Amino acid sequence: MSATAERGFPASRIAELEKKVADTARGRDEMISLANMWANVVGALRQVESGEVS
């Protein structure tokens, strides 16, 4: 972010952008986790339906 500061953006705006980036990354990680969870649920259901699991 030093390039942003060099362009004259105030420190408060830089901090706001850094927080937004961190929040976006956290949201992405949560969505990936949920997608993996549902993929596991679907896999388990398919195993039950095919009779692989008793």
PDB file of N, CA and C in Angstrom:
ATOM      1  N   MET A   1       0.806  -1.201   0.000  1.00  0.00           N
ATOM      2  CA  MET A   1       0.000   0.000   0.000  1.00  0.00           C
ATOM      3  C   MET A   1       0.848   1.263   0.000  1.00  0.00           C
ATOM      4  N   SER A   2       2.147   1.114   0.069  1.00  0.00           N
ATOM      5  CA  SER A   2       2.991   2.308   0.085  1.00  0.00           C
ATOM      6  C   SER A   2       2.814   3.122  -1.192  1.00  0.00           C
ATOM      7  N   ALA A   3       2.572   2.447  -2.312  1.00  0.00           N
ATOM      8  CA  ALA A   3       2.344   3.173  -3.562  1.00  0.00           C
ATOM      9  C   ALA A   3       1.097   4.036  -3.456  1.00  0.00           C
ATOM     10  N   THR A   4       0.091   3.544  -2.728  1.00  0.00           N
ATOM     11  CA  THR A   4      -1.136   4.316  -2.525  1.00  0.00           C
ATOM     12  C   THR A   4      -0.837   5.560  -1.698  1.00  0.00           C
ATOM     13  N   ALA A   5      -0.024   5.415  -0.660  1.00  0.00           N
ATOM     14  CA  ALA A   5       0.351   6.556   0.172  1.00  0.00           C
ATOM     15  C   ALA A   5       1.163   7.563  -0.642  1.00  0.00           C
ATOM     16  N   GLU A   6       2.021   7.065  -1.504  1.00  0.00           N
ATOM     17  CA  GLU A   6       2.833   7.953  -2.331  1.00  0.00           C
ATOM     18  C   GLU A   6       1.983   8.765  -3.286  1.00  0.00           C
ATOM     19  N   ARG A   7       0.808   8.256  -3.630  1.00  0.00           N
ATOM     20  CA  ARG A   7      -0.084   8.971  -4.546  1.00  0.00           C
ATOM     21  C   ARG A   7      -0.950   9.988  -3.811  1.00  0.00           C
ATOM     22  N   GLY A   8      -0.763  10.109  -2.509  1.00  0.00           N
ATOM     23  CA  GLY A   8      -1.458  11.155  -1.769  1.00  0.00           C
ATOM     24  C   GLY A   8      -2.738  10.726  -1.078  1.00  0.00           C
ATOM     25  N   PHE A   9      -3.041   9.442  -1.031  1.00  0.00           N
ATOM     26  CA  PHE A   9      -4.224   9.000  -0.311  1.00  0.00           C
ATOM     27  C   PHE A   9      -3.976   9.140   1.188  1.00  0.00           C
ATOM     28  N   PRO A  10      -4.970   9.584   1.942  1.00  0.00           N
ATOM     29  CA  PRO A  10      -4.795   9.714   3.390  1.00  0.00           C
ATOM     30  C   PRO A  10      -4.672   8.344   4.057  1.00  0.00           C
ATOM     31  N   ALA A  11      -3.988   8.326   5.192  1.00  0.00           N
ATOM     32  CA  ALA A  11      -3.783   7.071   5.923  1.00  0.00           C
ATOM     33  C   ALA A  11      -5.104   6.419   6.299  1.00  0.00           C
ATOM     34  N   SER A  12      -6.111   7.217   6.620  1.00  0.00           N
ATOM     35  CA  SER A  12      -7.411   6.649   7.001  1.00  0.00           C
ATOM     36  C   SER A  12      -8.040   5.892   5.837  1.00  0.00           C
ATOM     37  N   ARG A  13      -7.882   6.424   4.626  1.00  0.00           N
ATOM     38  CA  ARG A  13      -8.437   5.749   3.439  1.00  0.00           C
ATOM     39  C   ARG A  13      -7.675   4.456   3.160  1.00  0.00           C
ATOM     40  N   ILE A  14      -6.363   4.484   3.342  1.00  0.00           N
ATOM     41  CA  ILE A  14      -5.553   3.287   3.149  1.00  0.00           C
ATOM     42  C   ILE A  14      -5.958   2.215   4.151  1.00  0.00           C
ATOM     43  N   ALA A  15      -6.161   2.602   5.410  1.00  0.00           N
ATOM     44  CA  ALA A  15      -6.590   1.644   6.436  1.00  0.00           C
ATOM     45  C   ALA A  15      -7.952   1.063   6.094  1.00  0.00           C
ATOM     46  N   GLU A  16      -8.836   1.896   5.574  1.00  0.00           N
ATOM     47  CA  GLU A  16     -10.175   1.440   5.179  1.00  0.00           C
ATOM     48  C   GLU A  16     -10.073   0.410   4.052  1.00  0.00           C
ATOM     49  N   LEU A  17      -9.220   0.681   3.084  1.00  0.00           N
ATOM     50  CA  LEU A  17      -9.034  -0.253   1.971  1.00  0.00           C
ATOM     51  C   LEU A  17      -8.404  -1.562   2.435  1.00  0.00           C
ATOM     52  N   GLU A  18      -7.431  -1.467   3.343  1.00  0.00           N
ATOM     53  CA  GLU A  18      -6.805  -2.679   3.875  1.00  0.00           C
ATOM     54  C   GLU A  18      -7.818  -3.539   4.615  1.00  0.00           C
ATOM     55  N   LYS A  19      -8.722  -2.900   5.370  1.00  0.00           N
ATOM     56  CA  LYS A  19      -9.764  -3.645   6.084  1.00  0.00           C
ATOM     57  C   LYS A  19     -10.714  -4.310   5.095  1.00  0.00           C
ATOM     58  N   LYS A  20     -11.062  -3.588   4.040  1.00  0.00           N
ATOM     59  CA  LYS A  20     -11.967  -4.145   3.032  1.00  0.00           C
ATOM     60  C   LYS A  20     -11.338  -5.372   2.365  1.00  0.00           C
ATOM     61  N   VAL A  21     -10.041  -5.279   2.074  1.00  0.00           N
ATOM     62  CA  VAL A  21      -9.331  -6.409   1.467  1.00  0.00           C
ATOM     63  C   VAL A  21      -9.345  -7.613   2.413  1.00  0.00           C
ATOM     64  N   ALA A  22      -9.068  -7.361   3.696  1.00  0.00           N
ATOM     65  CA  ALA A  22      -9.059  -8.454   4.679  1.00  0.00           C
ATOM     66  C   ALA A  22     -10.448  -9.068   4.818  1.00  0.00           C
ATOM     67  N   ASP A  23     -11.488  -8.220   4.859  1.00  0.00           N
ATOM     68  CA  ASP A  23     -12.861  -8.722   4.973  1.00  0.00           C
ATOM     69  C   ASP A  23     -13.262  -9.536   3.754  1.00  0.00           C
ATOM     70  N   THR A  24     -12.851  -9.069   2.582  1.00  0.00           N
ATOM     71  CA  THR A  24     -13.169  -9.785   1.349  1.00  0.00           C
ATOM     72  C   THR A  24     -12.476 -11.148   1.331  1.00  0.00           C
ATOM     73  N   ALA A  25     -11.222 -11.183   1.750  1.00  0.00           N
ATOM     74  CA  ALA A  25     -10.482 -12.452   1.794  1.00  0.00           C
ATOM     75  C   ALA A  25     -11.125 -13.409   2.789  1.00  0.00           C
ATOM     76  N   ARG A  26     -11.554 -12.895   3.939  1.00  0.00           N
ATOM     77  CA  ARG A  26     -12.211 -13.737   4.938  1.00  0.00           C
ATOM     78  C   ARG A  26     -13.528 -14.285   4.387  1.00  0.00           C
ATOM     79  N   GLY A  27     -14.288 -13.438   3.706  1.00  0.00           N
ATOM     80  CA  GLY A  27     -15.542 -13.883   3.096  1.00  0.00           C
ATOM     81  C   GLY A  27     -15.306 -14.954   2.047  1.00  0.00           C
ATOM     82  N   ARG A  28     -14.258 -14.776   1.251  1.00  0.00           N
ATOM     83  CA  ARG A  28     -13.907 -15.782   0.239  1.00  0.00           C
ATOM     84  C   ARG A  28     -13.578 -17.115   0.903  1.00  0.00           C
ATOM     85  N   ASP A  29     -12.788 -17.060   1.963  1.00  0.00           N
ATOM     86  CA  ASP A  29     -12.417 -18.286   2.673  1.00  0.00           C
ATOM     87  C   ASP A  29     -13.636 -18.989   3.252  1.00  0.00           C
ATOM     88  N   GLU A  30     -14.589 -18.204   3.781  1.00  0.00           N
ATOM     89  CA  GLU A  30     -15.816 -18.796   4.324  1.00  0.00           C
ATOM     90  C   GLU A  30     -16.642 -19.448   3.224  1.00  0.00           C
ATOM     91  N   MET A  31     -16.713 -18.814   2.053  1.00  0.00           N
ATOM     92  CA  MET A  31     -17.469 -19.396   0.941  1.00  0.00           C
ATOM     93  C   MET A  31     -16.822 -20.686   0.448  1.00  0.00           C
ATOM     94  N   ILE A  32     -15.505 -20.711   0.393  1.00  0.00           N
ATOM     95  CA  ILE A  32     -14.799 -21.930  -0.007  1.00  0.00           C
ATOM     96  C   ILE A  32     -15.065 -23.043   0.996  1.00  0.00           C
ATOM     97  N   SER A  33     -15.048 -22.702   2.279  1.00  0.00           N
ATOM     98  CA  SER A  33     -15.315 -23.689   3.317  1.00  0.00           C
ATOM     99  C   SER A  33     -16.731 -24.253   3.191  1.00  0.00           C
ATOM    100  N   LEU A  34     -17.688 -23.375   2.956  1.00  0.00           N
ATOM    101  CA  LEU A  34     -19.075 -23.835   2.779  1.00  0.00           C
ATOM    102  C   LEU A  34     -19.222 -24.700   1.537  1.00  0.00           C
ATOM    103  N   ALA A  35     -18.566 -24.329   0.459  1.00  0.00           N
ATOM    104  CA  ALA A  35     -18.637 -25.124  -0.768  1.00  0.00           C
ATOM    105  C   ALA A  35     -18.056 -26.513  -0.535  1.00  0.00           C
ATOM    106  N   ASN A  36     -16.942 -26.580   0.187  1.00  0.00           N
ATOM    107  CA  ASN A  36     -16.344 -27.879   0.498  1.00  0.00           C
ATOM    108  C   ASN A  36     -17.254 -28.708   1.387  1.00  0.00           C
ATOM    109  N   MET A  37     -17.905 -28.060   2.354  1.00  0.00           N
ATOM    110  CA  MET A  37     -18.816 -28.772   3.239  1.00  0.00           C
ATOM    111  C   MET A  37     -19.963 -29.382   2.430  1.00  0.00           C
ATOM    112  N   TRP A  38     -20.563 -28.581   1.536  1.00  0.00           N
ATOM    113  CA  TRP A  38     -21.674 -29.098   0.745  1.00  0.00           C
ATOM    114  C   TRP A  38     -21.219 -30.173  -0.238  1.00  0.00           C
ATOM    115  N   ALA A  39     -20.019 -30.077  -0.739  1.00  0.00           N
ATOM    116  CA  ALA A  39     -19.492 -31.137  -1.608  1.00  0.00           C
ATOM    117  C   ALA A  39     -19.375 -32.436  -0.822  1.00  0.00           C
ATOM    118  N   ASN A  40     -18.954 -32.354   0.434  1.00  0.00           N
ATOM    119  CA  ASN A  40     -18.876 -33.544   1.279  1.00  0.00           C
ATOM    120  C   ASN A  40     -20.262 -34.116   1.557  1.00  0.00           C
ATOM    121  N   VAL A  41     -21.239 -33.241   1.787  1.00  0.00           N
ATOM    122  CA  VAL A  41     -22.618 -33.701   2.023  1.00  0.00           C
ATOM    123  C   VAL A  41     -23.144 -34.421   0.784  1.00  0.00           C
ATOM    124  N   VAL A  42     -22.923 -33.839  -0.379  1.00  0.00           N
ATOM    125  CA  VAL A  42     -23.386 -34.460  -1.622  1.00  0.00           C
ATOM    126  C   VAL A  42     -22.706 -35.808  -1.824  1.00  0.00           C
ATOM    127  N   GLY A  43     -21.407 -35.880  -1.567  1.00  0.00           N
ATOM    128  CA  GLY A  43     -20.695 -37.152  -1.702  1.00  0.00           C
ATOM    129  C   GLY A  43     -21.239 -38.209  -0.768  1.00  0.00           C
ATOM    130  N   ALA A  44     -21.531 -37.815   0.467  1.00  0.00           N
ATOM    131  CA  ALA A  44     -22.083 -38.768   1.436  1.00  0.00           C
ATOM    132  C   ALA A  44     -23.465 -39.235   1.001  1.00  0.00           C
ATOM    133  N   LEU A  45     -24.289 -38.323   0.518  1.00  0.00           N
ATOM    134  CA  LEU A  45     -25.627 -38.706   0.053  1.00  0.00           C
ATOM    135  C   LEU A  45     -25.555 -39.660  -1.135  1.00  0.00           C
ATOM    136  N   ARG A  46     -24.622 -39.412  -2.027  1.00  0.00           N
ATOM    137  CA  ARG A  46     -24.474 -40.312  -3.185  1.00  0.00           C
ATOM    138  C   ARG A  46     -24.040 -41.707  -2.736  1.00  0.00           C
ATOM    139  N   GLN A  47     -23.158 -41.756  -1.742  1.00  0.00           N
ATOM    140  CA  GLN A  47     -22.739 -43.067  -1.224  1.00  0.00           C
ATOM    141  C   GLN A  47     -23.916 -43.799  -0.594  1.00  0.00           C
ATOM    142  N   VAL A  48     -24.737 -43.086   0.156  1.00  0.00           N
ATOM    143  CA  VAL A  48     -25.895 -43.715   0.789  1.00  0.00           C
ATOM    144  C   VAL A  48     -26.872 -44.194  -0.274  1.00  0.00           C
ATOM    145  N   GLU A  49     -27.133 -43.362  -1.273  1.00  0.00           N
ATOM    146  CA  GLU A  49     -28.071 -43.726  -2.329  1.00  0.00           C
ATOM    147  C   GLU A  49     -27.592 -44.931  -3.129  1.00  0.00           C
ATOM    148  N   SER A  50     -26.286 -45.043  -3.313  1.00  0.00           N
ATOM    149  CA  SER A  50     -25.772 -46.171  -4.113  1.00  0.00           C
ATOM    150  C   SER A  50     -25.578 -47.425  -3.275  1.00  0.00           C
ATOM    151  N   GLY A  51     -25.807 -47.316  -1.983  1.00  0.00           N
ATOM    152  CA  GLY A  51     -25.678 -48.479  -1.118  1.00  0.00           C
ATOM    153  C   GLY A  51     -24.257 -48.753  -0.659  1.00  0.00           C
ATOM    154  N   GLU A  52     -23.353 -47.820  -0.903  1.00  0.00           N
ATOM    155  CA  GLU A  52     -21.946 -48.032  -0.484  1.00  0.00           C
ATOM    156  C   GLU A  52     -21.781 -47.926   1.019  1.00  0.00           C
ATOM    157  N   VAL A  53     -22.698 -47.223   1.662  1.00  0.00           N
ATOM    158  CA  VAL A  53     -22.618 -47.032   3.120  1.00  0.00           C
ATOM    159  C   VAL A  53     -23.868 -47.641   3.726  1.00  0.00           C
ATOM    160  N   SER A  54     -23.683 -48.393   4.778  1.00  0.00           N
ATOM    161  CA  SER A  54     -24.870 -48.998   5.412  1.00  0.00           C
ATOM    162  C   SER A  54     -25.328 -48.173   6.580  1.00  0.00           C
TER     163      SER A  54
END
